[in-house]
Amino acid sequence: MLRYTFQRIVLALAIVFFAISALYTVMITLPGDPTTVLLGPRATAEIRADFRERMGLDNPIHVQIAHFWGRILSGDMGTDFNRNRPVADSVFSALPHTVALVFGAIFWSASLGILLGAFSADNRGSWLDRISGVLSVAFIAAPSFVVALYSLLVFSVWLRWFPTIGAGEPGDIMSRLYHLALPSFAIGLAWVGYVARIVRASMLEALGENYIRTARAFGLPRRTVIYNYALRVAILPAVQVLGVGIGGMLSSAVFAEIVFSRPGLGSLIYDSVSGRNYPVVMGAMLVAIGFFVTCALIADLINAALDPRHRSQR
Amino acid sequence: MSAFRHTLMGRLLADPLAVFAMAIIALLVVSALLADVIAPHDPSAMNLADRFASPSATYWMGTDNLGRDTFSRLLQGGRIALYVALTAVSIAGLIGLILGMLAGFGPRWLDNALLFFFDTLRAYPTIILALALAALMPRGLGTVIIVVVITSFAEYGRVVRTQTLSLKNAEFILAERAMGASFARIVFHHILPNVLGPFFILAAMNLPVVITIEAGMSFLGIGVPPGTPSWGATLKDGFDYIRTTPWILLSGGLPLILATLGFTFLGEALRDQLDPRLRKTR
Amino acid sequence: MSEALKVEDLSVHYDTREGALQALRDVSITVPEGGIVGVVGESGCGKSTLINALLQLLPENATIPAGRITLQGEDVTRAGTRRLRQMRGQEISVVFQDPMTSLNPVLSIGRQMRDIQYRQQGSRAAKDSRSAAMLGRVGIPDPVGKLAAYPHELSGGMRQRVAIAMAALMRPRVLIADEPTTALDATLEVQIIELLKELQQEIGCAILFISHHLGVIAELCDRVVVMYAGVAVEEGPVADVFLRPGHPYTIKLIECDPGKLKEKVTDLPSIPGSLPDLTDPPAGCIFRPRCDRATEICATPPPRKGLNGAHWAACHHAKVDKA
Ligand SMILES: Nc1ncnc2c1ncn2[C@@H]1O[C@H](COP(=O)(O)OP(=O)(O)O)[C@@H](O)[C@H]1O
Ligand code: SF4
Ligand SMILES: [Mg+2]
């Protein structure tokens, strides 16, 4: 397990390194003048020349990438020239909102998805199972931003059950959760479908296993057999699906943040793109990718830890 | 081959969801092809006197903030959605096919390098990457296609690699090799036909995702050029006027939801028919 | 002697696309209190179906068109779900064939053993110490420590001991063993057989022992039932059946490879031909298509011919023992 953990961490670090370096390369080469990218369109010619000199922008690309990482590792992500503060400040004040949104979505998808999947497997072949199967596919197919828009229209604008904008009062947890409920549901709905399907499938597989027959042969109550003995094994793949799914959820979060006018990484990037605020775009990308890769890594390790079959082997 | 298609079609027709899906897709394709003929109005014609019109006999789905006929615009939008989806999926698929085969057949280091490459590409959240690239590239369908290709070809590559690897050492192929069959013969006669099943399933499942990305990027203003009809752009108008004129939003989402449902259900049905084994793993 | 378990004219059909598959036909087996009865037959002859029927754990597509199964005088085919759950693990319990897959991989051994005592009063600690005592009894070193272990951390032999400990934990009246040694090597097999014998003495339970290893049956059992294609074709005291087999199928089994009475084999020796299609079994004797002694009369159902005391064979041409 230790060895496995180590390998996975190294791989994750390498992925983040290459993904960000590639993006940085594109960023500083594609628009022509890298100083535009790094200083913003409003910088004067002298500032540009000075900056070019200081940052070594005439160096070959790999040296520049090395410098870039040197700055990042020393905590310098550049300047947010719209707000006149370090990029890190902008990015890290936005991050918690997005993290809350993603974990809210995971909460919805795990709770509803496992329930739906286990229930379907338990009632395999019934019309409820069939309906839930069709629903799962429909959830997966429905574009999350249309779900966000429609739920905004129905639940916030028409019914007024939920707020239409913002992330709630700072410090007031109930208000925060109240503002989180609808946008995180819009993101999570597709994953309710994915989780329900994988849980149903792995549950049916588990129910056919010999150890389930053993449990029944020893007279364990049906509920224990299904919701404890089988489900425990069946939720393992769902953890993995959700971990990898965080990438998709981050994409959906962009829409949810814009539709529900919430602060967060997505709306930060969106605003920065229209303002050509490249350092913020770069910083937010870095954090988003880092967050995603970390979550996928953690999900993988949790999976390995929950499944005792992996513990000693790896 | 025709017998195969016949039976596949026959089996699909026996599945009510597949029939429903194919009906929707047929409707979409026909309306996209005949958009110019069907459209009751010029999709770009502004009629400022009729802004925000409710659905009526003249404007079946009402008009938008510039008095353009929503129904006519959605027909054109369908054309764009299908065009982007087919182009992007073909390009991504082709790149994935080539890289996947390279990984499968190539030396170990190449396989590892390509796998790492695929993993790295997977680390980019699609829409966030789209935003970053949109800051650097001109707004237009070309950018949309590039974003989709970058974020999706790795998936094809993985599938093709796995299939290739499992076939490469299959007995019948080893036997052919021993008898001196050329590399090209093995690839085109054995590997390719076997890879295509899972490949097309993946492509079918990917179409709705791509359609959603195009709509999403157009919604964010980084997709189609301004003024071009697109489902995403109509949804953006609908969002802007959500309190006053909700039907722009309601009608804008309709074709998108229908399209994604149609393609997803068809992809599901295809997968069940072509490879029932896959059903378990997802 | 009263009967611990009695199976009377049991038939089990599976609903399949090709029609009803007759997995068991008119099978009767009696296991006396404290006795050990073996069932032998090649793969596909219906051994697992029999066990699942005894425990009422048949799959959904199975039906029982005829027959009775009585456990200490009580008809299990008529028992309600509640009563059945009480019987399972408590009055009748089972050791399954494959120790690698028959224990839950994500629950500790202690947890699984505690769960099967769920009807018992008593604290968690009391249940755990009871489990540990039983683990120790079946020869597992460091039984208390093993409670926290997961199945994959144990070897195959150890896992099968755990399975036996679970089966014996509630001191059942009847213990079923479904080829419990097939997955183990010969040395372990001997140890497991010895262990079953000892436990049987201590608990005083009856054992229904399923195997395709004739040698093990001969070693362990008092009586043996030979099954072929869902039909019991011969039954009798172990010595009589193996030394003076009456049914051509049993004769073939023993003739094919005389060494198998001693040696460990993974499969019964193959005899020419294959199992009949159970959705459309041959009229008359089930073994007729493969039998080299078949005559015209064999197209009619053969009677159970008493050979010598409690030894019988279902064959028209079986010869009565002279001994
Ligand atoms: N669920 C089922 N549905 C249909 N046929 C079955 C089912 N289970 C077992 N069978 C068939 O019943 C016969 C007996 O099977 P089984 O009891 O497993 O034999 P054994 O345990 O002796 O190998 C076989 O022909 C098998 O194919
Ligand atoms: S009854 Fe006839 S066919 Fe059947 S076993 Fe006896 S001799 Fe063979
Ligand atoms: Mg069996």
mmCIF file of C-alpha atoms in Angstrom, chain C residues 170-300:
data_model
loop_
_atom_site.group_PDB
_atom_site.id
_atom_site.type_symbol
_atom_site.label_atom_id
_atom_site.label_comp_id
_atom_site.label_asym_id
_atom_site.label_seq_id
_atom_site.Cartn_x
_atom_site.Cartn_y
_atom_site.Cartn_z
ATOM 1 C CA MET C 170 -24.122 -22.448 16.391
ATOM 2 C CA ARG C 171 -23.821 -26.213 16.974
ATOM 3 C CA PRO C 172 -26.257 -27.121 14.187
ATOM 4 C CA ARG C 173 -28.059 -30.472 14.035
ATOM 5 C CA VAL C 174 -27.147 -30.945 10.390
ATOM 6 C CA LEU C 175 -23.989 -29.807 8.677
ATOM 7 C CA ILE C 176 -23.719 -29.808 4.913
ATOM 8 C CA ALA C 177 -20.305 -29.822 3.320
ATOM 9 C CA ASP C 178 -20.234 -29.006 -0.407
ATOM 10 C CA GLU C 179 -16.974 -30.394 -1.753
ATOM 11 C CA PRO C 180 -15.121 -28.640 1.080
ATOM 12 C CA THR C 181 -11.738 -30.033 0.100
ATOM 13 C CA THR C 182 -11.807 -29.751 -3.678
ATOM 14 C CA ALA C 183 -9.809 -26.524 -3.663
ATOM 15 C CA LEU C 184 -7.185 -27.836 -1.223
ATOM 16 C CA ASP C 185 -4.144 -30.040 -1.616
ATOM 17 C CA ALA C 186 -3.988 -33.605 -0.365
ATOM 18 C CA THR C 187 -2.351 -32.972 3.032
ATOM 19 C CA LEU C 188 -4.820 -30.238 3.884
ATOM 20 C CA GLU C 189 -7.628 -32.447 2.692
ATOM 21 C CA VAL C 190 -6.735 -35.110 5.231
ATOM 22 C CA GLN C 191 -6.582 -32.539 8.019
ATOM 23 C CA ILE C 192 -9.940 -31.054 7.108
ATOM 24 C CA ILE C 193 -11.545 -34.491 6.989
ATOM 25 C CA GLU C 194 -10.123 -35.311 10.419
ATOM 26 C CA LEU C 195 -11.417 -31.998 11.727
ATOM 27 C CA LEU C 196 -14.922 -32.667 10.411
ATOM 28 C CA LYS C 197 -14.901 -36.077 12.045
ATOM 29 C CA GLU C 198 -13.873 -34.625 15.414
ATOM 30 C CA LEU C 199 -16.427 -31.845 15.266
ATOM 31 C CA GLN C 200 -19.121 -34.286 14.325
ATOM 32 C CA GLN C 201 -18.284 -36.286 17.467
ATOM 33 C CA GLU C 202 -18.259 -33.192 19.684
ATOM 34 C CA ILE C 203 -21.355 -31.475 18.424
ATOM 35 C CA GLY C 204 -23.161 -34.671 17.645
ATOM 36 C CA CYS C 205 -24.482 -33.321 14.383
ATOM 37 C CA ALA C 206 -25.335 -35.199 11.243
ATOM 38 C CA ILE C 207 -23.247 -34.512 8.130
ATOM 39 C CA LEU C 208 -24.264 -34.557 4.495
ATOM 40 C CA PHE C 209 -20.963 -34.667 2.669
ATOM 41 C CA ILE C 210 -20.855 -33.853 -1.031
ATOM 42 C CA SER C 211 -17.780 -34.806 -2.976
ATOM 43 C CA HIS C 212 -16.542 -36.300 -6.172
ATOM 44 C CA HIS C 213 -13.589 -37.805 -4.394
ATOM 45 C CA LEU C 214 -14.522 -41.426 -3.778
ATOM 46 C CA GLY C 215 -11.602 -41.935 -1.411
ATOM 47 C CA VAL C 216 -12.712 -39.180 0.932
ATOM 48 C CA ILE C 217 -16.270 -40.466 0.954
ATOM 49 C CA ALA C 218 -14.991 -43.931 1.769
ATOM 50 C CA GLU C 219 -12.873 -42.513 4.565
ATOM 51 C CA LEU C 220 -15.500 -40.334 6.191
ATOM 52 C CA CYS C 221 -18.991 -41.586 5.461
ATOM 53 C CA ASP C 222 -21.240 -44.358 6.697
ATOM 54 C CA ARG C 223 -23.479 -44.386 3.669
ATOM 55 C CA VAL C 224 -23.170 -43.048 0.146
ATOM 56 C CA VAL C 225 -25.643 -41.966 -2.516
ATOM 57 C CA VAL C 226 -24.461 -42.065 -6.137
ATOM 58 C CA MET C 227 -26.085 -39.459 -8.346
ATOM 59 C CA TYR C 228 -26.227 -39.294 -12.104
ATOM 60 C CA ALA C 229 -27.924 -36.523 -14.126
ATOM 61 C CA GLY C 230 -30.265 -35.521 -11.329
ATOM 62 C CA VAL C 231 -31.197 -39.048 -10.338
ATOM 63 C CA ALA C 232 -30.001 -41.104 -7.352
ATOM 64 C CA VAL C 233 -28.898 -44.318 -9.041
ATOM 65 C CA GLU C 234 -27.432 -46.252 -6.150
ATOM 66 C CA GLU C 235 -27.288 -46.066 -2.408
ATOM 67 C CA GLY C 236 -25.898 -48.154 0.395
ATOM 68 C CA PRO C 237 -23.262 -48.569 3.080
ATOM 69 C CA VAL C 238 -19.938 -47.243 1.819
ATOM 70 C CA ALA C 239 -18.186 -50.607 1.834
ATOM 71 C CA ASP C 240 -20.986 -52.347 -0.070
ATOM 72 C CA VAL C 241 -21.278 -49.677 -2.734
ATOM 73 C CA PHE C 242 -17.573 -49.367 -3.392
ATOM 74 C CA LEU C 243 -16.670 -53.053 -3.139
ATOM 75 C CA ARG C 244 -19.777 -54.507 -4.803
ATOM 76 C CA PRO C 245 -21.267 -51.736 -6.917
ATOM 77 C CA GLY C 246 -24.609 -52.685 -8.472
ATOM 78 C CA HIS C 247 -25.284 -49.900 -10.960
ATOM 79 C CA PRO C 248 -23.347 -49.787 -14.244
ATOM 80 C CA TYR C 249 -22.600 -46.102 -13.670
ATOM 81 C CA THR C 250 -21.034 -46.770 -10.269
ATOM 82 C CA ILE C 251 -19.144 -49.707 -11.728
ATOM 83 C CA LYS C 252 -17.779 -47.441 -14.468
ATOM 84 C CA LEU C 253 -16.743 -44.836 -11.929
ATOM 85 C CA ILE C 254 -14.755 -47.327 -9.947
ATOM 86 C CA GLU C 255 -13.439 -49.356 -12.880
ATOM 87 C CA CYS C 256 -12.240 -46.381 -14.849
ATOM 88 C CA ASP C 257 -9.506 -45.638 -12.391
ATOM 89 C CA PRO C 258 -9.119 -47.980 -9.433
ATOM 90 C CA GLY C 259 -6.413 -45.698 -8.068
ATOM 91 C CA LYS C 260 -8.874 -42.943 -7.348
ATOM 92 C CA LEU C 261 -9.996 -44.578 -4.141
ATOM 93 C CA LYS C 262 -6.602 -43.699 -2.764
ATOM 94 C CA GLU C 263 -5.408 -40.758 -4.781
ATOM 95 C CA LYS C 264 -6.533 -37.198 -4.781
ATOM 96 C CA VAL C 265 -8.319 -36.343 -8.025
ATOM 97 C CA THR C 266 -9.827 -33.071 -9.040
ATOM 98 C CA ASP C 267 -12.482 -34.611 -11.253
ATOM 99 C CA LEU C 268 -14.251 -37.857 -11.456
ATOM 100 C CA PRO C 269 -12.718 -40.090 -14.128
ATOM 101 C CA SER C 270 -14.389 -39.429 -17.403
ATOM 102 C CA ILE C 271 -16.506 -42.144 -18.827
ATOM 103 C CA PRO C 272 -17.396 -42.194 -22.504
ATOM 104 C CA GLY C 273 -20.320 -40.090 -23.646
ATOM 105 C CA SER C 274 -21.791 -37.012 -22.083
ATOM 106 C CA LEU C 275 -24.600 -36.075 -19.726
ATOM 107 C CA PRO C 276 -28.046 -36.238 -21.317
ATOM 108 C CA ASP C 277 -29.962 -33.078 -22.117
ATOM 109 C CA LEU C 278 -31.867 -32.492 -18.893
ATOM 110 C CA THR C 279 -34.572 -30.502 -20.649
ATOM 111 C CA ASP C 280 -35.425 -33.647 -22.588
ATOM 112 C CA PRO C 281 -34.086 -36.640 -20.647
ATOM 113 C CA PRO C 282 -34.249 -40.105 -22.228
ATOM 114 C CA ALA C 283 -37.319 -42.170 -21.389
ATOM 115 C CA GLY C 284 -36.715 -45.072 -19.030
ATOM 116 C CA CYS C 285 -33.245 -45.307 -17.512
ATOM 117 C CA ILE C 286 -31.381 -42.021 -17.455
ATOM 118 C CA PHE C 287 -28.047 -43.768 -18.032
ATOM 119 C CA ARG C 288 -29.215 -45.697 -21.095
ATOM 120 C CA PRO C 289 -27.409 -43.589 -23.766
ATOM 121 C CA ARG C 290 -24.050 -44.309 -22.125
ATOM 122 C CA CYS C 291 -24.681 -47.761 -20.746
ATOM 123 C CA ASP C 292 -23.075 -50.767 -22.422
ATOM 124 C CA ARG C 293 -25.424 -53.212 -20.712
ATOM 125 C CA ALA C 294 -28.588 -51.553 -21.932
ATOM 126 C CA THR C 295 -31.321 -53.747 -23.392
ATOM 127 C CA GLU C 296 -34.868 -53.098 -24.554
ATOM 128 C CA ILE C 297 -36.292 -53.184 -21.081
ATOM 129 C CA CYS C 298 -34.126 -50.231 -20.150
ATOM 130 C CA ALA C 299 -36.544 -47.968 -22.052
ATOM 131 C CA THR C 300 -38.855 -48.398 -19.081
#
